[in-house]
PDB file of C-alpha atoms and ligand atoms in Angstrom:
ATOM      1  CA  MET Z   1     -13.461  23.117   3.762  1.00  0.00           C
ATOM      2  CA  LYS Z   2     -13.537  19.325   4.020  1.00  0.00           C
ATOM      3  CA  LYS Z   3     -10.362  17.443   3.052  1.00  0.00           C
ATOM      4  CA  ILE Z   4     -10.147  13.688   3.190  1.00  0.00           C
ATOM      5  CA  ILE Z   5      -7.310  11.306   2.290  1.00  0.00           C
ATOM      6  CA  TYR Z   6      -7.864   7.562   1.876  1.00  0.00           C
ATOM      7  CA  TYR Z   7      -4.831   5.321   2.226  1.00  0.00           C
ATOM      8  CA  PHE Z   8      -3.714   1.703   2.206  1.00  0.00           C
ATOM      9  CA  SER Z   9      -0.340   0.755   3.655  1.00  0.00           C
ATOM     10  CA  GLY Z  10       1.465  -2.470   4.514  1.00  0.00           C
ATOM     11  CA  THR Z  11       4.858  -1.296   5.715  1.00  0.00           C
ATOM     12  CA  GLY Z  12       4.169   2.359   6.419  1.00  0.00           C
ATOM     13  CA  ASN Z  13       5.622   4.111   3.337  1.00  0.00           C
ATOM     14  CA  SER Z  14       2.206   5.067   2.001  1.00  0.00           C
ATOM     15  CA  MET Z  15       0.913   5.937   5.462  1.00  0.00           C
ATOM     16  CA  ARG Z  16       3.893   8.228   5.967  1.00  0.00           C
ATOM     17  CA  ALA Z  17       3.167   9.855   2.589  1.00  0.00           C
ATOM     18  CA  ALA Z  18      -0.517  10.283   3.453  1.00  0.00           C
ATOM     19  CA  MET Z  19       0.369  11.806   6.838  1.00  0.00           C
ATOM     20  CA  LYS Z  20       2.915  14.220   5.370  1.00  0.00           C
ATOM     21  CA  ILE Z  21       0.462  15.374   2.716  1.00  0.00           C
ATOM     22  CA  ALA Z  22      -2.327  15.718   5.302  1.00  0.00           C
ATOM     23  CA  GLU Z  23      -0.093  17.813   7.565  1.00  0.00           C
ATOM     24  CA  ARG Z  24       0.996  20.007   4.678  1.00  0.00           C
ATOM     25  CA  ILE Z  25      -2.483  20.736   3.318  1.00  0.00           C
ATOM     26  CA  GLY Z  26      -3.857  21.169   6.842  1.00  0.00           C
ATOM     27  CA  GLY Z  27      -6.995  19.962   8.555  1.00  0.00           C
ATOM     28  CA  ALA Z  28      -7.357  16.783   6.532  1.00  0.00           C
ATOM     29  CA  GLU Z  29      -8.927  13.591   7.751  1.00  0.00           C
ATOM     30  CA  LEU Z  30      -6.917  10.420   7.133  1.00  0.00           C
ATOM     31  CA  VAL Z  31      -8.952   7.285   6.507  1.00  0.00           C
ATOM     32  CA  ASN Z  32      -7.609   3.757   6.275  1.00  0.00           C
ATOM     33  CA  VAL Z  33      -9.387   1.825   3.505  1.00  0.00           C
ATOM     34  CA  ARG Z  34     -10.127  -0.902   6.062  1.00  0.00           C
ATOM     35  CA  SER Z  35     -13.106   1.348   6.860  1.00  0.00           C
ATOM     36  CA  ASP Z  36     -16.582   0.843   5.439  1.00  0.00           C
ATOM     37  CA  PRO Z  37     -16.873   3.283   2.460  1.00  0.00           C
ATOM     38  CA  ASP Z  38     -20.451   4.113   3.512  1.00  0.00           C
ATOM     39  CA  ASP Z  39     -19.155   5.474   6.845  1.00  0.00           C
ATOM     40  CA  VAL Z  40     -16.433   7.664   5.311  1.00  0.00           C
ATOM     41  CA  SER Z  41     -18.064   9.106   2.196  1.00  0.00           C
ATOM     42  CA  ALA Z  42     -16.353  11.885   0.206  1.00  0.00           C
ATOM     43  CA  GLU Z  43     -19.616  13.277  -1.118  1.00  0.00           C
ATOM     44  CA  GLN Z  44     -19.190  16.526   0.823  1.00  0.00           C
ATOM     45  CA  ALA Z  45     -15.401  16.794   0.431  1.00  0.00           C
ATOM     46  CA  ASP Z  46     -13.683  19.658  -1.412  1.00  0.00           C
ATOM     47  CA  VAL Z  47     -10.295  17.930  -1.540  1.00  0.00           C
ATOM     48  CA  ILE Z  48     -10.040  14.146  -1.937  1.00  0.00           C
ATOM     49  CA  GLY Z  49      -6.810  12.144  -1.903  1.00  0.00           C
ATOM     50  CA  PHE Z  50      -5.882   8.531  -2.608  1.00  0.00           C
ATOM     51  CA  VAL Z  51      -2.528   7.162  -1.413  1.00  0.00           C
ATOM     52  CA  CYS Z  52      -1.366   3.552  -1.698  1.00  0.00           C
ATOM     53  CA  PRO Z  53       1.535   1.332  -2.755  1.00  0.00           C
ATOM     54  CA  VAL Z  54       1.910  -0.185  -6.207  1.00  0.00           C
ATOM     55  CA  TYR Z  55       1.342  -3.948  -6.077  1.00  0.00           C
ATOM     56  CA  GLU Z  56       1.868  -6.131  -9.139  1.00  0.00           C
ATOM     57  CA  TRP Z  57       1.954  -3.084 -11.461  1.00  0.00           C
ATOM     58  CA  ASP Z  58      -1.423  -1.890 -10.180  1.00  0.00           C
ATOM     59  CA  ILE Z  59      -3.080  -0.757  -6.952  1.00  0.00           C
ATOM     60  CA  PRO Z  60      -3.964  -3.316  -4.228  1.00  0.00           C
ATOM     61  CA  GLY Z  61      -7.278  -5.099  -4.883  1.00  0.00           C
ATOM     62  CA  ALA Z  62      -8.679  -3.912  -1.529  1.00  0.00           C
ATOM     63  CA  PHE Z  63      -8.063  -0.302  -2.572  1.00  0.00           C
ATOM     64  CA  LYS Z  64      -9.927  -0.873  -5.855  1.00  0.00           C
ATOM     65  CA  ASP Z  65     -12.871  -2.440  -4.025  1.00  0.00           C
ATOM     66  CA  PHE Z  66     -12.971   0.481  -1.609  1.00  0.00           C
ATOM     67  CA  ILE Z  67     -13.004   3.139  -4.360  1.00  0.00           C
ATOM     68  CA  LYS Z  68     -15.706   1.238  -6.264  1.00  0.00           C
ATOM     69  CA  ARG Z  69     -18.004   1.549  -3.248  1.00  0.00           C
ATOM     70  CA  LEU Z  70     -17.042   5.107  -2.251  1.00  0.00           C
ATOM     71  CA  ASN Z  71     -19.264   8.108  -2.959  1.00  0.00           C
ATOM     72  CA  VAL Z  72     -17.249  11.136  -4.094  1.00  0.00           C
ATOM     73  CA  ASN Z  73     -17.961  14.753  -4.927  1.00  0.00           C
ATOM     74  CA  PRO Z  74     -17.124  14.902  -8.666  1.00  0.00           C
ATOM     75  CA  ASN Z  75     -16.368  18.644  -8.394  1.00  0.00           C
ATOM     76  CA  ALA Z  76     -13.698  18.204  -5.707  1.00  0.00           C
ATOM     77  CA  TYR Z  77      -9.956  18.628  -6.311  1.00  0.00           C
ATOM     78  CA  ILE Z  78      -8.873  14.982  -6.494  1.00  0.00           C
ATOM     79  CA  PHE Z  79      -5.273  13.809  -6.155  1.00  0.00           C
ATOM     80  CA  MET Z  80      -3.498  10.488  -6.042  1.00  0.00           C
ATOM     81  CA  SER Z  81      -0.006   9.508  -4.979  1.00  0.00           C
ATOM     82  CA  VAL Z  82       1.498   6.031  -5.001  1.00  0.00           C
ATOM     83  CA  THR Z  83       4.638   4.738  -3.334  1.00  0.00           C
ATOM     84  CA  TYR Z  84       6.682   2.253  -5.347  1.00  0.00           C
ATOM     85  CA  ILE Z  85      10.155   1.027  -6.189  1.00  0.00           C
ATOM     86  CA  ALA Z  86      10.416   0.796  -9.973  1.00  0.00           C
ATOM     87  CA  VAL Z  87       7.302  -0.038 -12.022  1.00  0.00           C
ATOM     88  CA  LEU Z  88       4.051   1.935 -11.672  1.00  0.00           C
ATOM     89  CA  GLY Z  89       2.112  -0.037 -14.242  1.00  0.00           C
ATOM     90  CA  LYS Z  90      -1.531   0.944 -14.490  1.00  0.00           C
ATOM     91  CA  SER Z  91      -2.004   2.224 -10.914  1.00  0.00           C
ATOM     92  CA  PHE Z  92      -3.143   5.732 -11.837  1.00  0.00           C
ATOM     93  CA  GLU Z  93      -5.150   4.562 -14.826  1.00  0.00           C
ATOM     94  CA  THR Z  94      -7.082   2.151 -12.600  1.00  0.00           C
ATOM     95  CA  VAL Z  95      -8.098   4.923 -10.206  1.00  0.00           C
ATOM     96  CA  GLU Z  96      -8.959   7.312 -13.033  1.00  0.00           C
ATOM     97  CA  MET Z  97     -11.141   4.595 -14.557  1.00  0.00           C
ATOM     98  CA  LEU Z  98     -12.940   3.940 -11.235  1.00  0.00           C
ATOM     99  CA  LEU Z  99     -13.472   7.664 -10.698  1.00  0.00           C
ATOM    100  CA  SER Z 100     -14.705   8.306 -14.216  1.00  0.00           C
ATOM    101  CA  GLU Z 101     -17.520   5.828 -13.551  1.00  0.00           C
ATOM    102  CA  LYS Z 102     -18.653   8.315 -10.877  1.00  0.00           C
ATOM    103  CA  GLY Z 103     -18.233  11.353 -13.137  1.00  0.00           C
ATOM    104  CA  ALA Z 104     -15.044  12.354 -11.283  1.00  0.00           C
ATOM    105  CA  HIS Z 105     -11.418  12.718 -12.433  1.00  0.00           C
ATOM    106  CA  LEU Z 106      -7.898  12.913 -11.082  1.00  0.00           C
ATOM    107  CA  ASN Z 107      -6.574  16.471 -11.057  1.00  0.00           C
ATOM    108  CA  TYR Z 108      -3.149  15.439  -9.871  1.00  0.00           C
ATOM    109  CA  GLY Z 109      -1.039  12.284  -9.862  1.00  0.00           C
ATOM    110  CA  ARG Z 110       2.522  11.775  -8.717  1.00  0.00           C
ATOM    111  CA  ALA Z 111       4.554   8.751  -7.631  1.00  0.00           C
ATOM    112  CA  ILE Z 112       7.032   8.576  -4.752  1.00  0.00           C
ATOM    113  CA  ARG Z 113      10.012   6.229  -4.907  1.00  0.00           C
ATOM    114  CA  CYS Z 114      10.476   4.315  -1.660  1.00  0.00           C
ATOM    115  CA  VAL Z 115      12.344   1.485   0.041  1.00  0.00           C
ATOM    116  CA  ALA Z 116      11.152  -1.922  -1.184  1.00  0.00           C
ATOM    117  CA  SER Z 117       8.755  -3.510   1.265  1.00  0.00           C
ATOM    118  CA  GLN Z 118       8.616  -7.055  -0.060  1.00  0.00           C
ATOM    119  CA  CYS Z 119      10.981  -8.671   2.447  1.00  0.00           C
ATOM    120  CA  ILE Z 120       9.704 -12.147   1.537  1.00  0.00           C
ATOM    121  CA  ALA Z 121      10.969 -11.743  -2.023  1.00  0.00           C
ATOM    122  CA  TYR Z 122      14.177  -9.765  -1.418  1.00  0.00           C
ATOM    123  CA  PRO Z 123      15.956  -7.691   1.243  1.00  0.00           C
ATOM    124  CA  PRO Z 124      14.871  -4.046   1.528  1.00  0.00           C
ATOM    125  CA  PHE Z 125      16.608  -1.806  -1.005  1.00  0.00           C
ATOM    126  CA  PRO Z 126      17.930   0.825  -1.828  1.00  0.00           C
ATOM    127  CA  PRO Z 127      19.591   1.556   1.552  1.00  0.00           C
ATOM    128  CA  GLU Z 128      17.328   3.353   4.022  1.00  0.00           C
ATOM    129  CA  LYS Z 129      20.070   5.872   4.798  1.00  0.00           C
ATOM    130  CA  ILE Z 130      19.827   7.184   1.248  1.00  0.00           C
ATOM    131  CA  MET Z 131      16.147   6.594   0.633  1.00  0.00           C
ATOM    132  CA  LEU Z 132      14.461   7.921   3.787  1.00  0.00           C
ATOM    133  CA  PRO Z 133      15.586  11.571   3.321  1.00  0.00           C
ATOM    134  CA  TYR Z 134      14.752  11.298  -0.389  1.00  0.00           C
ATOM    135  CA  MET Z 135      11.299   9.911   0.411  1.00  0.00           C
ATOM    136  CA  GLU Z 136      10.623  12.792   2.827  1.00  0.00           C
ATOM    137  CA  LYS Z 137      11.657  15.292   0.150  1.00  0.00           C
ATOM    138  CA  GLN Z 138       9.367  13.782  -2.472  1.00  0.00           C
ATOM    139  CA  MET Z 139       6.465  13.672   0.024  1.00  0.00           C
ATOM    140  CA  GLU Z 140       7.003  17.335   0.867  1.00  0.00           C
ATOM    141  CA  GLN Z 141       7.002  18.260  -2.821  1.00  0.00           C
ATOM    142  CA  VAL Z 142       3.740  16.386  -3.347  1.00  0.00           C
ATOM    143  CA  GLY Z 143       2.238  18.086  -0.251  1.00  0.00           C
ATOM    144  CA  ASN Z 144       3.284  21.529  -1.511  1.00  0.00           C
ATOM    145  CA  GLU Z 145       1.877  20.973  -4.981  1.00  0.00           C
ATOM    146  CA  ILE Z 146      -1.414  19.762  -3.578  1.00  0.00           C
ATOM    147  CA  THR Z 147      -1.582  22.755  -1.231  1.00  0.00           C
ATOM    148  CA  GLN Z 148      -1.279  24.915  -4.370  1.00  0.00           C
ATOM    149  CA  ARG Z 149      -4.033  22.778  -6.033  1.00  0.00           C
ATOM    150  CA  LYS Z 150      -1.679  22.121  -8.894  1.00  0.00           C
ATOM    151  CA  GLN Z 151      -3.015  20.232 -11.922  1.00  0.00           C
ATOM    152  CA  ARG Z 152      -0.598  17.444 -12.797  1.00  0.00           C
ATOM    153  CA  PRO Z 153      -1.297  14.741 -15.404  1.00  0.00           C
ATOM    154  CA  TYR Z 154      -0.871  11.316 -13.827  1.00  0.00           C
ATOM    155  CA  PRO Z 155       1.855   8.945 -15.103  1.00  0.00           C
ATOM    156  CA  ARG Z 156       0.637   6.333 -17.583  1.00  0.00           C
ATOM    157  CA  MET Z 157       1.688   2.735 -18.003  1.00  0.00           C
ATOM    158  CA  SER Z 158       4.633   2.434 -20.402  1.00  0.00           C
ATOM    159  CA  PRO Z 159       3.947   0.613 -23.699  1.00  0.00           C
ATOM    160  CA  ILE Z 160       6.374  -2.185 -22.717  1.00  0.00           C
ATOM    161  CA  THR Z 161       4.649  -2.775 -19.356  1.00  0.00           C
ATOM    162  CA  ARG Z 162       1.239  -2.646 -21.041  1.00  0.00           C
ATOM    163  CA  LYS Z 163       2.307  -5.300 -23.523  1.00  0.00           C
ATOM    164  CA  ARG Z 164       3.712  -7.579 -20.820  1.00  0.00           C
ATOM    165  CA  PHE Z 165       1.121  -7.000 -18.076  1.00  0.00           C
ATOM    166  CA  THR Z 166      -1.098 -10.040 -18.565  1.00  0.00           C
ATOM    167  CA  LYS Z 167       1.769 -12.442 -19.237  1.00  0.00           C
ATOM    168  CA  VAL Z 168       3.926 -11.308 -16.303  1.00  0.00           C
ATOM    169  CA  MET Z 169       1.341 -10.387 -13.646  1.00  0.00           C
ATOM    170  CA  GLY Z 170      -1.572 -12.602 -14.680  1.00  0.00           C
ATOM    171  CA  PRO Z 171      -0.181 -15.802 -13.099  1.00  0.00           C
ATOM    172  CA  TYR Z 172       0.577 -14.052  -9.773  1.00  0.00           C
ATOM    173  CA  LEU Z 173      -2.813 -12.384  -9.544  1.00  0.00           C
ATOM    174  CA  LYS Z 174      -4.505 -15.704 -10.264  1.00  0.00           C
ATOM    175  CA  ILE Z 175      -2.968 -17.384  -7.214  1.00  0.00           C
ATOM    176  CA  GLU Z 176      -2.898 -14.367  -4.884  1.00  0.00           C
ATOM    177  CA  LYS Z 177      -5.365 -16.051  -2.510  1.00  0.00           C
ATOM    178  CA  GLU Z 178      -2.805 -18.836  -1.971  1.00  0.00           C
ATOM    179  CA  TYR Z 179      -0.089 -16.454  -0.763  1.00  0.00           C
ATOM    180  CA  ASP Z 180      -0.976 -16.373   2.927  1.00  0.00           C
ATOM    181  CA  LYS Z 181      -0.856 -20.177   3.094  1.00  0.00           C
ATOM    182  CA  GLY Z 182       2.903 -19.575   3.429  1.00  0.00           C
ATOM    183  CA  PHE Z 183       2.641 -17.858   6.822  1.00  0.00           C
ATOM    184  CA  TYR Z 184       3.096 -19.635  10.123  1.00  0.00           C
ATOM    185  CA  THR Z 185       4.367 -18.683  13.578  1.00  0.00           C
ATOM    186  CA  ASP Z 186       7.225 -20.166  15.561  1.00  0.00           C
ATOM    187  CA  ASP Z 187       7.484 -20.442  19.346  1.00  0.00           C
ATOM    188  CA  ARG Z 188       8.349 -16.745  19.671  1.00  0.00           C
ATOM    189  CA  CYS Z 189       4.644 -15.936  19.107  1.00  0.00           C
ATOM    190  CA  THR Z 190       3.157 -14.490  22.297  1.00  0.00           C
ATOM    191  CA  GLY Z 191      -0.397 -14.252  20.927  1.00  0.00           C
ATOM    192  CA  CYS Z 192      -0.352 -10.440  21.262  1.00  0.00           C
ATOM    193  CA  GLY Z 193      -2.532  -9.998  18.137  1.00  0.00           C
ATOM    194  CA  THR Z 194      -0.477  -7.135  16.640  1.00  0.00           C
ATOM    195  CA  CYS Z 195      -0.484  -8.933  13.267  1.00  0.00           C
ATOM    196  CA  SER Z 196      -4.259  -9.047  13.256  1.00  0.00           C
ATOM    197  CA  LYS Z 197      -4.624  -5.370  14.216  1.00  0.00           C
ATOM    198  CA  VAL Z 198      -2.156  -3.965  11.643  1.00  0.00           C
ATOM    199  CA  CYS Z 199      -3.433  -6.026   8.690  1.00  0.00           C
ATOM    200  CA  PRO Z 200      -4.886  -3.594   6.114  1.00  0.00           C
ATOM    201  CA  THR Z 201      -7.380  -6.163   4.802  1.00  0.00           C
ATOM    202  CA  ARG Z 202      -8.507  -7.512   8.207  1.00  0.00           C
ATOM    203  CA  ASN Z 203      -7.351 -10.899   6.961  1.00  0.00           C
ATOM    204  CA  ILE Z 204      -5.996 -12.225  10.261  1.00  0.00           C
ATOM    205  CA  SER Z 205      -8.140 -13.572  13.078  1.00  0.00           C
ATOM    206  CA  MET Z 206      -6.853 -14.956  16.376  1.00  0.00           C
ATOM    207  CA  ASN Z 207      -7.601 -18.494  17.485  1.00  0.00           C
ATOM    208  CA  GLU Z 208      -6.293 -19.766  20.823  1.00  0.00           C
ATOM    209  CA  LYS Z 209      -3.765 -16.902  20.876  1.00  0.00           C
ATOM    210  CA  ARG Z 210      -2.396 -17.753  17.428  1.00  0.00           C
ATOM    211  CA  PRO Z 211      -2.979 -15.871  14.144  1.00  0.00           C
ATOM    212  CA  VAL Z 212      -5.054 -17.476  11.413  1.00  0.00           C
ATOM    213  CA  TRP Z 213      -4.702 -16.084   7.865  1.00  0.00           C
ATOM    214  CA  ASN Z 214      -8.034 -16.147   6.032  1.00  0.00           C
ATOM    215  CA  HIS Z 215      -6.949 -15.963   2.363  1.00  0.00           C
ATOM    216  CA  ASN Z 216      -7.728 -12.343   1.658  1.00  0.00           C
ATOM    217  CA  CYS Z 217      -4.090 -11.265   1.523  1.00  0.00           C
ATOM    218  CA  HIS Z 218      -2.173  -9.016  -0.906  1.00  0.00           C
ATOM    219  CA  GLY Z 219       1.235  -9.962   0.523  1.00  0.00           C
ATOM    220  CA  CYS Z 220       1.738  -6.493   2.011  1.00  0.00           C
ATOM    221  CA  ASN Z 221       3.953  -7.848   4.821  1.00  0.00           C
ATOM    222  CA  ALA Z 222       2.418  -5.730   7.586  1.00  0.00           C
ATOM    223  CA  CYS Z 223       2.084  -8.826   9.805  1.00  0.00           C
ATOM    224  CA  VAL Z 224       5.719  -9.808   9.241  1.00  0.00           C
ATOM    225  CA  ALA Z 225       7.150  -6.308   9.558  1.00  0.00           C
ATOM    226  CA  TYR Z 226       5.266  -5.309  12.708  1.00  0.00           C
ATOM    227  CA  CYS Z 227       5.446  -8.591  14.655  1.00  0.00           C
ATOM    228  CA  PRO Z 228       7.265  -7.491  17.843  1.00  0.00           C
ATOM    229  CA  THR Z 229       9.003 -10.861  18.317  1.00  0.00           C
ATOM    230  CA  LYS Z 230       9.705 -11.770  14.643  1.00  0.00           C
ATOM    231  CA  ALA Z 231       7.631 -14.885  15.206  1.00  0.00           C
ATOM    232  CA  ILE Z 232       5.967 -14.881  11.777  1.00  0.00           C
ATOM    233  CA  GLN Z 233       7.734 -17.096   9.243  1.00  0.00           C
ATOM    234  CA  PHE Z 234       7.073 -17.957   5.618  1.00  0.00           C
ATOM    235  CA  LYS Z 235       7.431 -21.099   3.510  1.00  0.00           C
ATOM    236  CA  THR Z 236       6.745 -20.979  -0.239  1.00  0.00           C
ATOM    237  CA  PRO Z 237       3.125 -22.042  -0.859  1.00  0.00           C
ATOM    238  CA  GLU Z 238       2.646 -24.965  -3.295  1.00  0.00           C
ATOM    239  CA  ALA Z 239       0.896 -22.808  -5.926  1.00  0.00           C
ATOM    240  CA  TYR Z 240       3.888 -20.447  -6.006  1.00  0.00           C
ATOM    241  CA  LYS Z 241       6.360 -23.326  -6.272  1.00  0.00           C
ATOM    242  CA  GLU Z 242       4.463 -24.520  -9.326  1.00  0.00           C
ATOM    243  CA  LEU Z 243       4.762 -21.130 -11.046  1.00  0.00           C
ATOM    244  CA  LYS Z 244       8.511 -21.680 -11.351  1.00  0.00           C
ATOM    245  CA  THR Z 245       9.324 -18.010 -12.017  1.00  0.00           C
ATOM    246  CA  LEU Z 246      12.429 -16.343 -10.635  1.00  0.00           C
ATOM    247  CA  VAL Z 247      10.450 -14.495  -7.942  1.00  0.00           C
ATOM    248  CA  SER Z 248       8.126 -17.342  -6.953  1.00  0.00           C
ATOM    249  CA  ARG Z 249      11.036 -19.762  -6.620  1.00  0.00           C
ATOM    250  CA  ASN Z 250      12.832 -17.353  -4.294  1.00  0.00           C
ATOM    251  CA  LEU Z 251      10.083 -16.470  -1.856  1.00  0.00           C
ATOM    252  CA  ARG Z 252      11.607 -16.956   1.574  1.00  0.00           C
ATOM    253  CA  LEU Z 253      12.302 -15.104   4.789  1.00  0.00           C
ATOM    254  CA  PRO Z 254      15.760 -15.814   6.243  1.00  0.00           C
ATOM    255  CA  ASP Z 255      15.960 -15.038   9.954  1.00  0.00           C
ATOM    256  CA  LYS Z 256      18.719 -12.480   9.416  1.00  0.00           C
ATOM    257  CA  ARG Z 257      16.870 -10.522   6.713  1.00  0.00           C
ATOM    258  CA  LYS Z 258      15.618  -7.103   7.830  1.00  0.00           C
ATOM    259  CA  ARG Z 259      11.824  -6.947   8.065  1.00  0.00           C
ATOM    260  CA  TYR Z 260      11.443  -3.407   6.828  1.00  0.00           C
ATOM    261  CA  HIS Z 261       8.770  -0.984   7.893  1.00  0.00           C
ATOM    262  CA  HIS Z 262       8.956   2.790   7.727  1.00  0.00           C
ATOM    263  CA  PRO Z 263      10.831   3.755  10.915  1.00  0.00           C
ATOM    264  CA  LEU Z 264       8.434   6.606  11.776  1.00  0.00           C
ATOM    265  CA  ILE Z 265       5.279   4.543  11.332  1.00  0.00           C
ATOM    266  CA  LYS Z 266       4.745   2.384  14.391  1.00  0.00           C
ATOM    267  CA  ALA Z 267       2.355  -0.513  14.941  1.00  0.00           C
ATOM    268  CA  LYS Z 268      -0.096   1.779  16.783  1.00  0.00           C
ATOM    269  CA  ASP Z 269      -0.260   4.031  13.691  1.00  0.00           C
ATOM    270  CA  MET Z 270      -0.993   1.032  11.493  1.00  0.00           C
ATOM    271  CA  MET Z 271      -3.820  -0.007  13.828  1.00  0.00           C
ATOM    272  CA  CYS Z 272      -5.524   3.367  13.471  1.00  0.00           C
ATOM    273  CA  ASP Z 273      -8.514   3.641  11.111  1.00  0.00           C
ATOM    274  CA  ARG Z 274      -9.201   7.379  11.186  1.00  0.00           C
ATOM    275  CA  LYS Z 275      -7.124  10.373  12.172  1.00  0.00           C
ATOM    276  CA  GLU Z 276      -7.496  14.171  11.884  1.00  0.00           C
ATOM    277  CA  LEU Z 277      -4.292  16.071  11.098  1.00  0.00           C
ATOM    278  CA  ASN Z 278      -3.815  19.795  11.494  1.00  0.00           C
ATOM    279  CA  SER Z 279      -1.657  22.087   9.387  1.00  0.00           C
ATOM    280  CA  ASP Z 280       2.104  22.364   9.924  1.00  0.00           C
ATOM    281  CA  GLU Z 281       2.135  25.735   8.128  1.00  0.00           C
TER     282      GLU Z 281
HETATM  283  C1  LIG K 301       3.085  -7.605  -2.868  1.00  0.00           C
HETATM  284  C2  LIG K 301       3.909  -6.461  -3.333  1.00  0.00           C
HETATM  285  C3  LIG K 301       3.943  -6.128  -4.677  1.00  0.00           C
HETATM  286  C4  LIG K 301       4.706  -5.039  -5.126  1.00  0.00           C
HETATM  287  N1  LIG K 301       4.682  -4.727  -6.459  1.00  0.00           N
HETATM  288  C5  LIG K 301       5.363  -3.645  -6.895  1.00  0.00           C
HETATM  289  C6  LIG K 301       5.315  -3.258  -8.268  1.00  0.00           C
HETATM  290  O1  LIG K 301       4.633  -3.878  -9.114  1.00  0.00           O
HETATM  291  N2  LIG K 301       6.048  -2.172  -8.662  1.00  0.00           N
HETATM  292  C7  LIG K 301       6.820  -1.449  -7.771  1.00  0.00           C
HETATM  293  O2  LIG K 301       7.462  -0.503  -8.192  1.00  0.00           O
HETATM  294  N3  LIG K 301       6.861  -1.777  -6.459  1.00  0.00           N
HETATM  295  C8  LIG K 301       6.148  -2.842  -6.002  1.00  0.00           C
HETATM  296  N4  LIG K 301       6.174  -3.176  -4.668  1.00  0.00           N
HETATM  297  C9  LIG K 301       6.906  -2.289  -3.716  1.00  0.00           C
HETATM  298  C10 LIG K 301       5.949  -1.340  -2.994  1.00  0.00           C
HETATM  299  O3  LIG K 301       5.091  -0.668  -3.887  1.00  0.00           O
HETATM  300  C11 LIG K 301       6.706  -0.271  -2.189  1.00  0.00           C
HETATM  301  O4  LIG K 301       7.693  -0.822  -1.397  1.00  0.00           O
HETATM  302  C12 LIG K 301       5.735   0.577  -1.361  1.00  0.00           C
HETATM  303  O5  LIG K 301       6.387   1.741  -0.949  1.00  0.00           O
HETATM  304  C13 LIG K 301       5.188  -0.146  -0.151  1.00  0.00           C
HETATM  305  O6  LIG K 301       4.282   0.712   0.500  1.00  0.00           O
HETATM  306  P1  LIG K 301       3.777   0.501   1.993  1.00  0.00           P
HETATM  307  O7  LIG K 301       5.008   0.600   2.879  1.00  0.00           O
HETATM  308  O8  LIG K 301       2.839   1.620   2.225  1.00  0.00           O
HETATM  309  O9  LIG K 301       3.148  -0.826   2.075  1.00  0.00           O
HETATM  310  C14 LIG K 301       5.452  -4.265  -4.205  1.00  0.00           C
HETATM  311  C15 LIG K 301       5.426  -4.597  -2.848  1.00  0.00           C
HETATM  312  C16 LIG K 301       4.665  -5.680  -2.407  1.00  0.00           C
HETATM  313  C17 LIG K 301       4.648  -6.004  -0.935  1.00  0.00           C
END
């Protein structure tokens, strides 16, 4: 039986979830959506999973693009899990819509509450001490339910979020390409290239031992969180200053602020594109 789980992760929460689920269901292949969809087709798969964070009340654009190009077996058991902090928005609906264009449907959808990863907007919260055991518990529950091939209707966008989506998220999504203009390195940068290798959109190239951000960024913070010398800094890009919203006005990265990543997901895990995980049963 072929089981395959596709994931996107910036600070490791979603990768941890994907790994836990893969271990639980046994013998699943884990595929980072940095891969070319033609090389990692799910046409022959019996179990297909999608795991990613919620960004701007939806799934990351790179994840959407990947699913659009992916071939799937419409008769497979298909599940999706997102990691998030408070607002799911249309994440599940987006994936269901993309799958329905291929004649496939989600059999199971469940969200996992995690530590906030957006260290450029605010410090990580709630406290890791409370959240990490809770995250593990939720991931185990999801893994168990998927092992049982449970059918679970996916959560829908609330009417309030639906009504406010375009007004609240529209302006951010419009200037998303400007976001990485805020990144720069200070003299702690050793040119090791970790930032470039952990980036889930392959947005960072290296030039004369310094990272260059190429404007295909979702603000996932992988580069910031996994930089071994904390050399990556951020100044608010002009386009964000002009938005004048509470969040855009407060984008900053004080030196003392914790640059959160999931403690069990190391830089080498984030660099990996494909992995086979055996059962823990
Ligand atoms: C750019 C960005 C946008 C986010 N938008 C949302 C959101 O709309 N709703 C939400 O609940 N969490 C949001 N979050 C929090 C993440 O979904 C959450 O921390 C997730 O677990 C991160 O997963 P990762 O560690 O796999 O990258 C956002 C985080 C980032 C970096």
